[in-house]
Coordinates of C-alpha atoms in Angstrom, one line a residue:
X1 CA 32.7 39.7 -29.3
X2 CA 34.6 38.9 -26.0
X3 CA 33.5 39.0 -22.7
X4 CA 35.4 39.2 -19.6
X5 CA 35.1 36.9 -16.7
X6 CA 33.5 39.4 -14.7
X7 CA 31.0 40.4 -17.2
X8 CA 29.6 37.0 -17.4
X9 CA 29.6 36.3 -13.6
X10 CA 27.9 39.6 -13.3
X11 CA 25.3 38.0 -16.0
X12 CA 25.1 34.6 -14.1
X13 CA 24.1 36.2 -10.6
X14 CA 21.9 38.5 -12.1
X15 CA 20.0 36.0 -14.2
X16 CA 19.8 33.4 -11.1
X17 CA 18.7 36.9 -8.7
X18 CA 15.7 37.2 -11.2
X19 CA 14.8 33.6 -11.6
X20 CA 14.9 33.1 -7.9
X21 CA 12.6 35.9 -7.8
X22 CA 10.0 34.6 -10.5
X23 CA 9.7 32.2 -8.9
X24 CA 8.8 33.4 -5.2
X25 CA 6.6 35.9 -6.8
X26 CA 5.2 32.8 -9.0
X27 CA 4.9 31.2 -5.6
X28 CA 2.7 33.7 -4.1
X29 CA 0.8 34.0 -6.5
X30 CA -0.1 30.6 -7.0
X31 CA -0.5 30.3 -3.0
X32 CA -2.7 32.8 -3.2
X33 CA -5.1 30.7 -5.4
X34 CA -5.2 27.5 -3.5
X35 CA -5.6 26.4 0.4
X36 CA -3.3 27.3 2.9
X37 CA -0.4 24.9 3.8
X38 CA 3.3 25.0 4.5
X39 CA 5.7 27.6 3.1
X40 CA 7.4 26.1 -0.1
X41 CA 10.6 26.9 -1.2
X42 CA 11.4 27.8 -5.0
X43 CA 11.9 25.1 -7.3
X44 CA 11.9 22.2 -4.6
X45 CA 8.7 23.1 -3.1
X46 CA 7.7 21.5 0.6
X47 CA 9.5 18.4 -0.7
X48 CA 12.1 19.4 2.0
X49 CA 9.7 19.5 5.0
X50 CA 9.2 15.6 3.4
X51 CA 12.4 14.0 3.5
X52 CA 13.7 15.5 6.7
X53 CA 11.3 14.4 8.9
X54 CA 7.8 12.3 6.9
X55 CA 5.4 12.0 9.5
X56 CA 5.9 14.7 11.6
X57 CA 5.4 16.5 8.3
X58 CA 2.2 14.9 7.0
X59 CA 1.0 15.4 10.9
X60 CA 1.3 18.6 10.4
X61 CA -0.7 19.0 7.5
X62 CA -4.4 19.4 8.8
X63 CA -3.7 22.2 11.2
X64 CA -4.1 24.2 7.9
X65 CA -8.2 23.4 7.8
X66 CA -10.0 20.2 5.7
X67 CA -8.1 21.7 2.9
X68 CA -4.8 22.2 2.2
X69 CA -1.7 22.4 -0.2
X70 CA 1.4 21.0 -0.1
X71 CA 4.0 21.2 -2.9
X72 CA 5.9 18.1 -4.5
X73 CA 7.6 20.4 -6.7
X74 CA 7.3 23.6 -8.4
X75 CA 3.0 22.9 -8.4
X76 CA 0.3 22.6 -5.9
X77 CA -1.4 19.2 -4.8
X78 CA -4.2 19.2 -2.2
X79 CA -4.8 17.1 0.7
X80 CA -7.5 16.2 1.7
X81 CA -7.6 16.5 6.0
X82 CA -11.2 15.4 6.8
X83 CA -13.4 12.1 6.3
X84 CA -16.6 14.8 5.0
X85 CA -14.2 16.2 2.4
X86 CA -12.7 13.0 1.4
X87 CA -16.4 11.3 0.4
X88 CA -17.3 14.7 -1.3
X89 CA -14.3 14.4 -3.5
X90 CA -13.7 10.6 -4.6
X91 CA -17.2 9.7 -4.1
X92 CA -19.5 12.5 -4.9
X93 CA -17.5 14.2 -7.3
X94 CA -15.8 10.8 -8.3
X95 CA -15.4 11.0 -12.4
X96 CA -13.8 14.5 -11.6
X97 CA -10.9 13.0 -9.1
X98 CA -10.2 9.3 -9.8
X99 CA -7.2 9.5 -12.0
X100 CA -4.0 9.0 -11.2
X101 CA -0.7 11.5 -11.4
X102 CA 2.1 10.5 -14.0
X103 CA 4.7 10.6 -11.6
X104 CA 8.2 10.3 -13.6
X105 CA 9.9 7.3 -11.8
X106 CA 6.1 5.3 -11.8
X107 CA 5.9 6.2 -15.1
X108 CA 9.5 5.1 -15.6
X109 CA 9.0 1.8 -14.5
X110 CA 5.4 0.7 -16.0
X111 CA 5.3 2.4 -18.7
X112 CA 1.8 3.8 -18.2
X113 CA 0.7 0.3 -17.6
X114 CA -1.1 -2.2 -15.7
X115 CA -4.1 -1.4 -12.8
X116 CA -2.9 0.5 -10.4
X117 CA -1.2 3.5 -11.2
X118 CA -2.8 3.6 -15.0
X119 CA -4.5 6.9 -16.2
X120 CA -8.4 6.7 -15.7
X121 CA -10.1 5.6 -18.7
X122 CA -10.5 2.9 -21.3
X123 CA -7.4 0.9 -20.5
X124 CA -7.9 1.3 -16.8
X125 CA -11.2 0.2 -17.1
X126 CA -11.3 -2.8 -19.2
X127 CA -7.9 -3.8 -16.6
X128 CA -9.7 -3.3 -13.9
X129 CA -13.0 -5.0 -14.4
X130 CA -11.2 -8.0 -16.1
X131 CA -8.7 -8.5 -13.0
X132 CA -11.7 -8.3 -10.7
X133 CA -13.7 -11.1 -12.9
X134 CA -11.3 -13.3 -12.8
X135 CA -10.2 -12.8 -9.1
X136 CA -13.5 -13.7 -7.9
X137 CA -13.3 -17.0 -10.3
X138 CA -9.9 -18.1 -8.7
X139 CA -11.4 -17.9 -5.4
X140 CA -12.2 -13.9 -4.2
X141 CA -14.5 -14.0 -1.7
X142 CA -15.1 -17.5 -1.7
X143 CA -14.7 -20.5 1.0
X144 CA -11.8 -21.7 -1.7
X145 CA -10.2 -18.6 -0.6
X146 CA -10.6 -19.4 2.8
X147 CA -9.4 -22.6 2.6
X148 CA -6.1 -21.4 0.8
X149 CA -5.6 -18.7 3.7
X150 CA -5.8 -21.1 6.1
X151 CA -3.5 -23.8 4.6
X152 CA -0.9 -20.9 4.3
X153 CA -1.3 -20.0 7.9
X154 CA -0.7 -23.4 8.8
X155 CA 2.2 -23.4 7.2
X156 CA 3.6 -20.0 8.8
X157 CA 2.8 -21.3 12.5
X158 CA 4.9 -24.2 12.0
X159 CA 7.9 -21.6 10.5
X160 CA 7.3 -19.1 13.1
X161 CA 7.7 -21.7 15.6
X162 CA 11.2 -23.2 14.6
X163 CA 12.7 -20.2 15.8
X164 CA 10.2 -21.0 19.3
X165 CA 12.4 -19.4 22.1
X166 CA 15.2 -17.6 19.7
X167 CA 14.5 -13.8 18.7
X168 CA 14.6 -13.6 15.1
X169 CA 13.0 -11.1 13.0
X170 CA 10.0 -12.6 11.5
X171 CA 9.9 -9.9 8.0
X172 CA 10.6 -12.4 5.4
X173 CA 8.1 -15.4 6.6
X174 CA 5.6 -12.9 7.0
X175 CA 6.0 -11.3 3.6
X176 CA 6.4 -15.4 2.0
X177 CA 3.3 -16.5 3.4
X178 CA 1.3 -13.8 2.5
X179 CA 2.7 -13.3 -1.4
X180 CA 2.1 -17.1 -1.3
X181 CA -1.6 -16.4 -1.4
X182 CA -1.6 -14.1 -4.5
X183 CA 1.2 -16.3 -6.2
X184 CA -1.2 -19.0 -6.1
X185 CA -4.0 -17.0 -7.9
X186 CA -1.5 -15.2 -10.2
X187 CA 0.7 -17.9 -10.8
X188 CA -1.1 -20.9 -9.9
X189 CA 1.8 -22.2 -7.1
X190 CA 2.9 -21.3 -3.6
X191 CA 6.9 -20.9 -3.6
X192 CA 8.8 -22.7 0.2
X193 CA 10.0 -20.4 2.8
X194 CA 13.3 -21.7 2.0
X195 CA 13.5 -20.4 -1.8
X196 CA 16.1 -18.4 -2.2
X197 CA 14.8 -17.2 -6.1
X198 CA 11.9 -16.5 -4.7
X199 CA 13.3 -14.9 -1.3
X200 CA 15.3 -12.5 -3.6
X201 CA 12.4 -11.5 -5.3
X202 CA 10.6 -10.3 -2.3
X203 CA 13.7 -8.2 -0.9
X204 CA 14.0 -6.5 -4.4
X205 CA 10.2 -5.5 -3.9
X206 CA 11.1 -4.3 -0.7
X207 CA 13.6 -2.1 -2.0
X208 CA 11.8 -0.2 -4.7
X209 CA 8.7 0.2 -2.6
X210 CA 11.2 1.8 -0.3
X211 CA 13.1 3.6 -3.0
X212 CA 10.3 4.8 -4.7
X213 CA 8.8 7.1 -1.2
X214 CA 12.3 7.7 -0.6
X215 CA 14.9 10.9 -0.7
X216 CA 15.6 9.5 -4.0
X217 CA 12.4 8.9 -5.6
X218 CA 11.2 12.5 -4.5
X219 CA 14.1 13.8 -6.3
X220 CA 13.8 12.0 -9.1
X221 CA 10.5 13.4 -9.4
X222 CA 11.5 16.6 -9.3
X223 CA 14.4 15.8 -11.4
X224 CA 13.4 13.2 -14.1
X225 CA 16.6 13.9 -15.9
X226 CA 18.9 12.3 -13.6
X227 CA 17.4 8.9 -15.0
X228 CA 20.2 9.3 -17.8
X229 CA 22.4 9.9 -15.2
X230 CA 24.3 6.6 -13.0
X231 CA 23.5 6.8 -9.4
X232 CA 20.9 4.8 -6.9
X233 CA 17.8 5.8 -8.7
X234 CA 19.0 3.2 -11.6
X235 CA 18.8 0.4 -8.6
X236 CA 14.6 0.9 -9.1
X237 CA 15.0 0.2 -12.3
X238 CA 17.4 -3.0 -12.5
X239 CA 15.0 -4.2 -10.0
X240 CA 11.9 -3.5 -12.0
X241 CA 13.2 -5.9 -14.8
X242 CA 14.4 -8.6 -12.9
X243 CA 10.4 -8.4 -11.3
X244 CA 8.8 -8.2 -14.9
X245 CA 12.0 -11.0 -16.2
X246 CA 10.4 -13.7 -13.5
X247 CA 6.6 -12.9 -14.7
X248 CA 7.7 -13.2 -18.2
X249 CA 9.5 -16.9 -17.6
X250 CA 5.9 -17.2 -15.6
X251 CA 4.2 -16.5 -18.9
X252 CA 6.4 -18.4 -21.3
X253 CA 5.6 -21.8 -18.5
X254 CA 1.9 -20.7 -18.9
X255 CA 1.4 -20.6 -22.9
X256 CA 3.2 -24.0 -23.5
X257 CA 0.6 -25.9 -21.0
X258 CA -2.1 -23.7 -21.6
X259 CA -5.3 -25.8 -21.3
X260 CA -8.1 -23.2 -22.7
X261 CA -10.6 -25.2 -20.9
X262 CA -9.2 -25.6 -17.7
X263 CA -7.6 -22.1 -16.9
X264 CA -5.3 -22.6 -13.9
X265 CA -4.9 -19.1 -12.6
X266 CA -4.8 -15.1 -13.9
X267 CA -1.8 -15.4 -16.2
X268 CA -4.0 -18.5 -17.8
X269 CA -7.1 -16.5 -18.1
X270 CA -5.2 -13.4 -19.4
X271 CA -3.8 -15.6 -22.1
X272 CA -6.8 -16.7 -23.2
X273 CA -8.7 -13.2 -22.8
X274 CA -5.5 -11.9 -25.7
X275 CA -6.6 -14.1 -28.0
X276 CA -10.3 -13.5 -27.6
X277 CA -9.8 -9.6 -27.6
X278 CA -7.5 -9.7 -31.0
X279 CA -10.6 -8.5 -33.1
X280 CA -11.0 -5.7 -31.3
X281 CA -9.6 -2.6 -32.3
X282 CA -9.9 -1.0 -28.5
X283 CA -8.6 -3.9 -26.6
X284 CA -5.8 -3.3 -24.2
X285 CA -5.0 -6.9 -23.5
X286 CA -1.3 -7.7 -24.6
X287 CA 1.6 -9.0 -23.2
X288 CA 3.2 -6.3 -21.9
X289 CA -0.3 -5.1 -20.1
X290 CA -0.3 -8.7 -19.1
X291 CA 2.9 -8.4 -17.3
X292 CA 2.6 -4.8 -15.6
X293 CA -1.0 -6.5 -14.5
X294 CA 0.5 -9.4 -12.7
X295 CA 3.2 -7.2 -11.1
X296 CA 0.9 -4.9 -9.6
X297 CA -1.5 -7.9 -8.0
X298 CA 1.8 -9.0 -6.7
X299 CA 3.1 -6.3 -5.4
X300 CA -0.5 -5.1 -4.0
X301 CA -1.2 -8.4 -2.9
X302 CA 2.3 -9.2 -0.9
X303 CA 3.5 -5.5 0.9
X304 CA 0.8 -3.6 2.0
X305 CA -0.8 -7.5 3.9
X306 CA 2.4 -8.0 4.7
X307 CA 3.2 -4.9 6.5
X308 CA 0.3 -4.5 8.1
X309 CA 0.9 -7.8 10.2
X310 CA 4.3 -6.8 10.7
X311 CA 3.0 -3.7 12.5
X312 CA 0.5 -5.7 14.4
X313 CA 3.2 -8.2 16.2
X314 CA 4.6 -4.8 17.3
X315 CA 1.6 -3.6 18.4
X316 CA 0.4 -6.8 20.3
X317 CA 4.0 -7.2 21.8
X318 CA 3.5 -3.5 23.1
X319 CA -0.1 -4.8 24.9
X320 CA 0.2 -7.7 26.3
X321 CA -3.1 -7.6 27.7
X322 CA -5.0 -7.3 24.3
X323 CA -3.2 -10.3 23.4
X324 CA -4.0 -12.5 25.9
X325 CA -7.6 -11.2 25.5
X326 CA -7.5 -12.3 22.1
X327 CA -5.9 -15.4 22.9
X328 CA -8.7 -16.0 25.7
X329 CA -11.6 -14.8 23.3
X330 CA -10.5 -17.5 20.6
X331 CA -9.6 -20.4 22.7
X332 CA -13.2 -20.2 24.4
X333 CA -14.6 -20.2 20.5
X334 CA -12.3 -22.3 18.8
X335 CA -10.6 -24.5 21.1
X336 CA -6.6 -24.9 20.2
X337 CA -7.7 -27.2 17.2
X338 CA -10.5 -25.7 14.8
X339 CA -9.5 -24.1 12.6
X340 CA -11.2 -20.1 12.3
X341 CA -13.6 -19.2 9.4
X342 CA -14.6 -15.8 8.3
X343 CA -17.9 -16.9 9.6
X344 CA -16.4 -16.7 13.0
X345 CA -16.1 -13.0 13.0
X346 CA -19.6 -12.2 14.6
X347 CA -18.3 -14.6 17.6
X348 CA -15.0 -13.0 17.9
X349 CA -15.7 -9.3 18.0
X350 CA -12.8 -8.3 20.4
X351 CA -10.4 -10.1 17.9
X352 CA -12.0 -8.4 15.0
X353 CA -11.9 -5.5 16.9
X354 CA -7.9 -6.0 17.6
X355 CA -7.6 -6.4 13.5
X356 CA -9.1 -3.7 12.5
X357 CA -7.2 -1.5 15.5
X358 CA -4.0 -2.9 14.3
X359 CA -4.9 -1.4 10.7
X360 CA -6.0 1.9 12.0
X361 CA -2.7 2.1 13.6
X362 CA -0.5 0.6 11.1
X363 CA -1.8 4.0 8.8
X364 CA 0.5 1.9 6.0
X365 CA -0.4 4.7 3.5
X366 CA -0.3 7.7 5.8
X367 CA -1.1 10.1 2.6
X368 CA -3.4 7.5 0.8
X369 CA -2.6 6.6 -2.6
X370 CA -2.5 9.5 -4.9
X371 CA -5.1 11.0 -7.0
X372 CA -5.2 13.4 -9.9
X373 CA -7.9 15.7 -11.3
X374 CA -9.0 14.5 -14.7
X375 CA -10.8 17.9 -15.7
X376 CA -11.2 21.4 -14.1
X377 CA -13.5 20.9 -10.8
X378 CA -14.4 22.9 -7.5
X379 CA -14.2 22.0 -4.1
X380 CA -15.4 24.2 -0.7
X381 CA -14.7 27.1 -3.0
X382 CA -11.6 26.6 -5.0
X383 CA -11.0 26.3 -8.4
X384 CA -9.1 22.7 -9.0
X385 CA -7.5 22.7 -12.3
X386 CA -7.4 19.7 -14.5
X387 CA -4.3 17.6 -13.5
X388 CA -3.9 18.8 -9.8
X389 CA -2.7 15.6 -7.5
X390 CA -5.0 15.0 -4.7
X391 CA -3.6 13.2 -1.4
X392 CA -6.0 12.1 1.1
X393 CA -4.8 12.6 4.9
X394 CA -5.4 9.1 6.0
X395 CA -3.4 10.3 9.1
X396 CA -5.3 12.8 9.9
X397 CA -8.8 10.8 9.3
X398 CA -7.4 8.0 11.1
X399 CA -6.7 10.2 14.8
X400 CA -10.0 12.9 14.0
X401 CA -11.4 13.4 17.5
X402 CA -15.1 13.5 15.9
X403 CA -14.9 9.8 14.3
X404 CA -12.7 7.9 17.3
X405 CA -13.1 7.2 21.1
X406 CA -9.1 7.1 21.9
X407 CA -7.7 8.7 18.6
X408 CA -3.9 8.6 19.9
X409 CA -3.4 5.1 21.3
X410 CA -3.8 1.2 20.0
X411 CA -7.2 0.3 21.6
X412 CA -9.5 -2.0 20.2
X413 CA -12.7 -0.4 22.2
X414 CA -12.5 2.2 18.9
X415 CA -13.9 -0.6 17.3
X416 CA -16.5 -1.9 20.2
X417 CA -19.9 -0.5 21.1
X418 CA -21.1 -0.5 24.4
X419 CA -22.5 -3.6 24.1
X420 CA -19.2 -5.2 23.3
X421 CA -20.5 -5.7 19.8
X422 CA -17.6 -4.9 16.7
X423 CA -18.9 -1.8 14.5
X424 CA -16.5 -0.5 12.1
X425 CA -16.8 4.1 12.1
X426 CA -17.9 5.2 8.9
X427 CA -13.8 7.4 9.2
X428 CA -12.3 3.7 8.7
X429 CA -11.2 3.9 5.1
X430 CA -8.0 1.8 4.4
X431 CA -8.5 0.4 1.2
X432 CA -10.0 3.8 0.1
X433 CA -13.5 4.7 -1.5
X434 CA -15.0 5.4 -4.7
X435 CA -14.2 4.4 -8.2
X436 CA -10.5 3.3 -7.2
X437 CA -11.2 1.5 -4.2
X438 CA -8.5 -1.2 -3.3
X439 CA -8.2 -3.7 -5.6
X440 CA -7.6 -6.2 -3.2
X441 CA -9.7 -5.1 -0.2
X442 CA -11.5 -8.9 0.3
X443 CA -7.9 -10.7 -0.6
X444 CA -6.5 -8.3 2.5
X445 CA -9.6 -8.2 5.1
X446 CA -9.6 -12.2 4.8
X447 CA -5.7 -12.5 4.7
X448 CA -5.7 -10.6 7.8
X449 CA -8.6 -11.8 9.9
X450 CA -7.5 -15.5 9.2
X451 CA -3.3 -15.0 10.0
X452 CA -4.1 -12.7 12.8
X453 CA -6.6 -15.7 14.3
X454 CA -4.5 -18.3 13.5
X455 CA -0.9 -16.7 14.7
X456 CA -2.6 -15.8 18.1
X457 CA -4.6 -19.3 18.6
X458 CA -1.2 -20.9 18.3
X459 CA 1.6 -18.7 19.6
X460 CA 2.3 -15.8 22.3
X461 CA 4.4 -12.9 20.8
X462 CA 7.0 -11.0 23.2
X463 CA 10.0 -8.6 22.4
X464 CA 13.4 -10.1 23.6
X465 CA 15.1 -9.3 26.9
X466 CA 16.6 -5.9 26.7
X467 CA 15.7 -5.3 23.0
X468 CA 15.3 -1.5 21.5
X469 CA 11.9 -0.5 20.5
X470 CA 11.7 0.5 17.2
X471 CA 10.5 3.8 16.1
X472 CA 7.2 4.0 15.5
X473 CA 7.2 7.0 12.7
X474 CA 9.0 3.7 10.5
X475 CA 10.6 3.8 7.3
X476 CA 8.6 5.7 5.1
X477 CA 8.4 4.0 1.2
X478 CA 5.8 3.4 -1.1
X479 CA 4.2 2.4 2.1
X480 CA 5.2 2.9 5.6
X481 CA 7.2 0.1 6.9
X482 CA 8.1 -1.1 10.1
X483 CA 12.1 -0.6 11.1
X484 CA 13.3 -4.0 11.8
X485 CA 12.4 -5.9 14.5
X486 CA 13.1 -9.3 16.1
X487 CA 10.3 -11.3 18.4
X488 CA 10.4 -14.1 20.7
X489 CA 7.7 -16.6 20.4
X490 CA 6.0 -19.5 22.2
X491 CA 3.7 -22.3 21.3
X492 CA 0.5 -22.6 23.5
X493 CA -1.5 -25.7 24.1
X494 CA -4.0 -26.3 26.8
X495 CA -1.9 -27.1 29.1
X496 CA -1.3 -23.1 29.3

C-alpha cells in the first residue's frame, strides 16, 4: 500500500499532537499526587528552569512549603525545604530514604561501584564500614592526622607566598595540598606542587565534577542514548579512565611491595582484605570495587575541601575586618610560630566561628547529595513510592530565618553566643545526617580548621587593584565552584 506525503505528515503531527498531550495530562495527574513545585514541561521536566539559571532556581524551590517537587525528567523527585523535615526523613525514617538514585552518566562511569554513589545494601555496607576501619587506622581522627595537615599546610604557605605581591589564582595549590592529604592515606605519598602528572589529574577531576552538574550531564540524564553518540558527554568518560588508569598503575606498585604486616596505606589494606574475603561467597572486595573505592575517597577527599577554601579566600577578601580579627585572635593564642592544634579550637572561637561561616556560605552542595527511596514510604501526608529521588534544600536550610541570626550575609556571630562562645545551630548540616553521613566529615572539619589557621597566621589575603568580583551564584557542577579568581597576598611577621 502507498501513502502520500501528505498522508504521513498528517500521521506524524497527529501522533506528536496526542503524545504531547499524554503527556501534559500524565503531568497533571502526577502533580496532582505529589507536593507543589514549579511547572514542568513535557518530557524535559523543570530541567529547563536548571540549566538557565541554577541557583536562582534552587532559591526558588522552598517558596512551595517544606515540601516540594521538582522534575529531572519525565518523574517527580522531592526536596526537602526545612531542617524538621530533613531529620524526619534521613534520620527518623532513615532505612526508607538512604539509597542512592541510578543516575545514567553515574552509573556510566562507576559501574554501580565503589562508596558513594552505590545502591544501599550489602555492597554499600561492607564498603562503607571497611573504608571507615581503615581510615581511622591510617590516621582519622587522630594526632597523626594532625600532624600530616599541618606539614601540608606548611608546605602551601611557603607556595602561596612565592607569588607574595603578584595576583595569581591560587585554585591548583589549593586543590594539591589538600588531595595531598587523602593521597597520602590512599596512596601512601604526597605528589609536588610542581607535578605536572599529577597536576593533570586534578584538572580532569575538575572537569567531570563540572560536567557531570552541567547542561550536559542533565541531558544525558534525560537522554542516556546519546552515550553511543560522539559529542562532549564522551569527554566524562575519557576522563574517568585516565582517573581509574592512574589508581590501577597505583595498585600494580602496591601488590609487588606488598608487606602484609606492615600495610602502608588503603590500597595496601584493600589488598590484603581481597585475599582474606576470597572464601566468602558475599564479599564485595575485588579489584574493580578496589578502584571505584579509591576514586571516590579521592575525589571526596580533594574537591569538596578544596572548594570550600577556595570560597573562603573570597569571602575573607570581601571582609577585611573578619580577617584581621582572625588574624588578631590567633596571633594573641599562637604567636606567629606555634603551630595550631585541633585542641586549640575552644581558644579560638571567633576563628572557628569564621570556619564554619565560610562553610555555611560556601553551600558547596546547594541541593545536598541525592537520595532515593528504597521502598514505598510516607511523609507529612504523601504517598512516596519506592525509587523516588529525594534532594535536600541545603540552600534553603542554610538561610531559614528560624535557625540563623543574619541568614543573608557572611557573619561569623551565626556561629557566636552572647558570650562570644562558638556553638554550632542544630540547621548546620554540611556533611549531611543519618545512615549516609559524609564519609569524610573528620578528614574535612580538621583539613579545614588547620589550613584556614595556618593560611591566616601566616599571610593577609586581598583582591588585586581594579579586579572584577566574581559572581557569587559560581559554576554550578557536581559541586558548586567558585568562577576563577586571582588574590594578592602578603607574609606577616611581628613586625606587623
Amino acid at each position: 500500500m502507498i501513502f502520500d506525503l501528505n498522508s504521513v505528515s498528517l500521521a506524524l503531527v497527529l501522533g506528536l499532537i496526542f503524545l504531547i498531550l499524554f503527556e501534559v495530562m500524565r503531568l497533571h495527574f502526577t502533580r496532582a499526587q505529589n507536593p507543589p513545585g514549579p511547572t514542568p514541561f513535557p518530557f524535559v521536566g523543570t530541567v529547563p528552569y536548571f540549566i538557565k539559571d541554577p541557583m536562582g532556581s534552587i532559591r526558588s524551590i522552598s517558596q512551595y512549603g517544606e515540601l516540594s517537587s521538582v522534575y529531572p525528567g519525565r518523574r517527580p523527585a522531592i526536596v526537602l525545604n526545612t531542617l524538621q523535615i530533613t531529620e524526619e526523613a534521613l534520620v527518623q525514617k532513615a532505612s526508607s530514604f538512604s539509597g542512592r538514585p541510578a543516575l545514567p552518566l553515574i552509573e556510566w562511569t562507576t559501574k554501580g561501584l565503589g562508596i558513594a554513589m552505590v545502591q544501599y545494601g550489602h555492597s554499600w555496607r561492607q564498603q562503607r564500614r571497611f573504608a571507615l576501619h581503615t581510615l581511622r587506622n591510617f590516621g582519622l581522627g587522630k594526632k597523626s592526622l594532625e600532624e600530616r595537615v599541618l606539614d601540608e599546610a606548611r608546605y602551601l604557605v611557603t607556595e602561596i607566598l612565592k607569588a607574595e605581591g603578584t595576583a595569581f589564582d591560587p585554585g591548583h595549590t589549593v586543590q594539591n595540598a589538600v588531595s595531598n592529604i587523602i593521597c597520602a592515606v590512599v596512596f601512601g605519598d604526597r605528589f609536588e606542587y610542581d607535578n605536572k602528572r599529577f597536576g593533570y589529574l586534578l584538572k580532569i577531576l575538575n572537569e567531570n565534577i563540572v560536567m557531570m552538574g552541567s547542561a550536559i550531564g542533565q541531558i544525558f540524564n534525560l537522554v542516556p542514548i546519546i552515550k553511543h553518540l560522539p559529542g562532549p558527554h564522551q569527554k566524562v568518560i575519557q576522563n574517568n579512565t585516565e582517573l581509574e588508569d592512574f589508581i590501577r598503575k597505583e595498585v600494580k606498585g602496591h601488590r609487588q611491595t606488598l608487606d602484609p604486616q606492615n600495610p602502608r596505606d588503603f590500597i595496601d589494606a584493600y589488598l590484603l582484605e581481597i585475599e582474606k574475603q576470597k572464601s566468602h561467597e558475599d564479599s564485595t572486595f575485588h579489584e574493580e570495587n578496589m578502584v571505584r573505592s579509591a576514586a571516590d575517597l579521592f575525589f571526596a577527599g580533594t574537591d569538596t575541601t578544596a572548594t570550600t577554601i577556595r570560597w573562603g579566600l573570597i569571602f575573607l577578601m570581601d571582609s577585611p575586618d573578619v580577617q584581621e580579627r582572625c588574624h588578631e585572635e590567633i596571633v594573641q593564642v599562637l604567636g606567629y610560630d606555634r603551630r595550631p592544634s585541633m585542641d586549640d579550637r575552644d581558644k579560638l572561637p571567633y576563628t572557628c566561628a569564621t570556619v564554619h561561616e565560610i562553610q555555611r556560605c560556601a553551600n558547596i552542595v546547594p541541593l545536598g547529595v541525592f537520595h532515593e527511596t528504597t521502598q514505598p514510604t510516607k511523609l507529612r501526608g504523601y504517598d512516596i513510592p519506592k525509587g523516588t529521588m529525594i534532594m535536600t534544600n541545603l540552600t534553603a536550610i542554610f538561610t531559614d530565618k528560624e535557625h540563623w541570626k543574619c541568614p543573608d550575609t557572611f557573619n561569623p556571630e551565626n556561629f557566636l553566643d552572647e558570650n562570644g562562645h562558638f556553638y554550632k545551630p542544630e540547621a548546620f548540616i554540611p556533611f549531611s545526617i543519618g545512615p549516609r553521613v559524609c564519609l569524610g566529615e573528620i578528614l574535612a572539619r580538621t583539613e579545614l580548621f588547620l589550613y584556614f589557621v595556618s593560611l591566616l597566621q601566616q599571610i593577609h589575603f586581598s583582591w588585586p587593584p581594579n579586579s572584577q568580583h566574581p559572581d557569587m551564584d559560581g559554576i554550578m557542577g557536581v559541586v558548586r565552584y567558585p568562577h576563577p579568581f586571582k588574590i594578592i597576598c602578603r607574609s606577616r611577621d611581628a613586625k606587623d
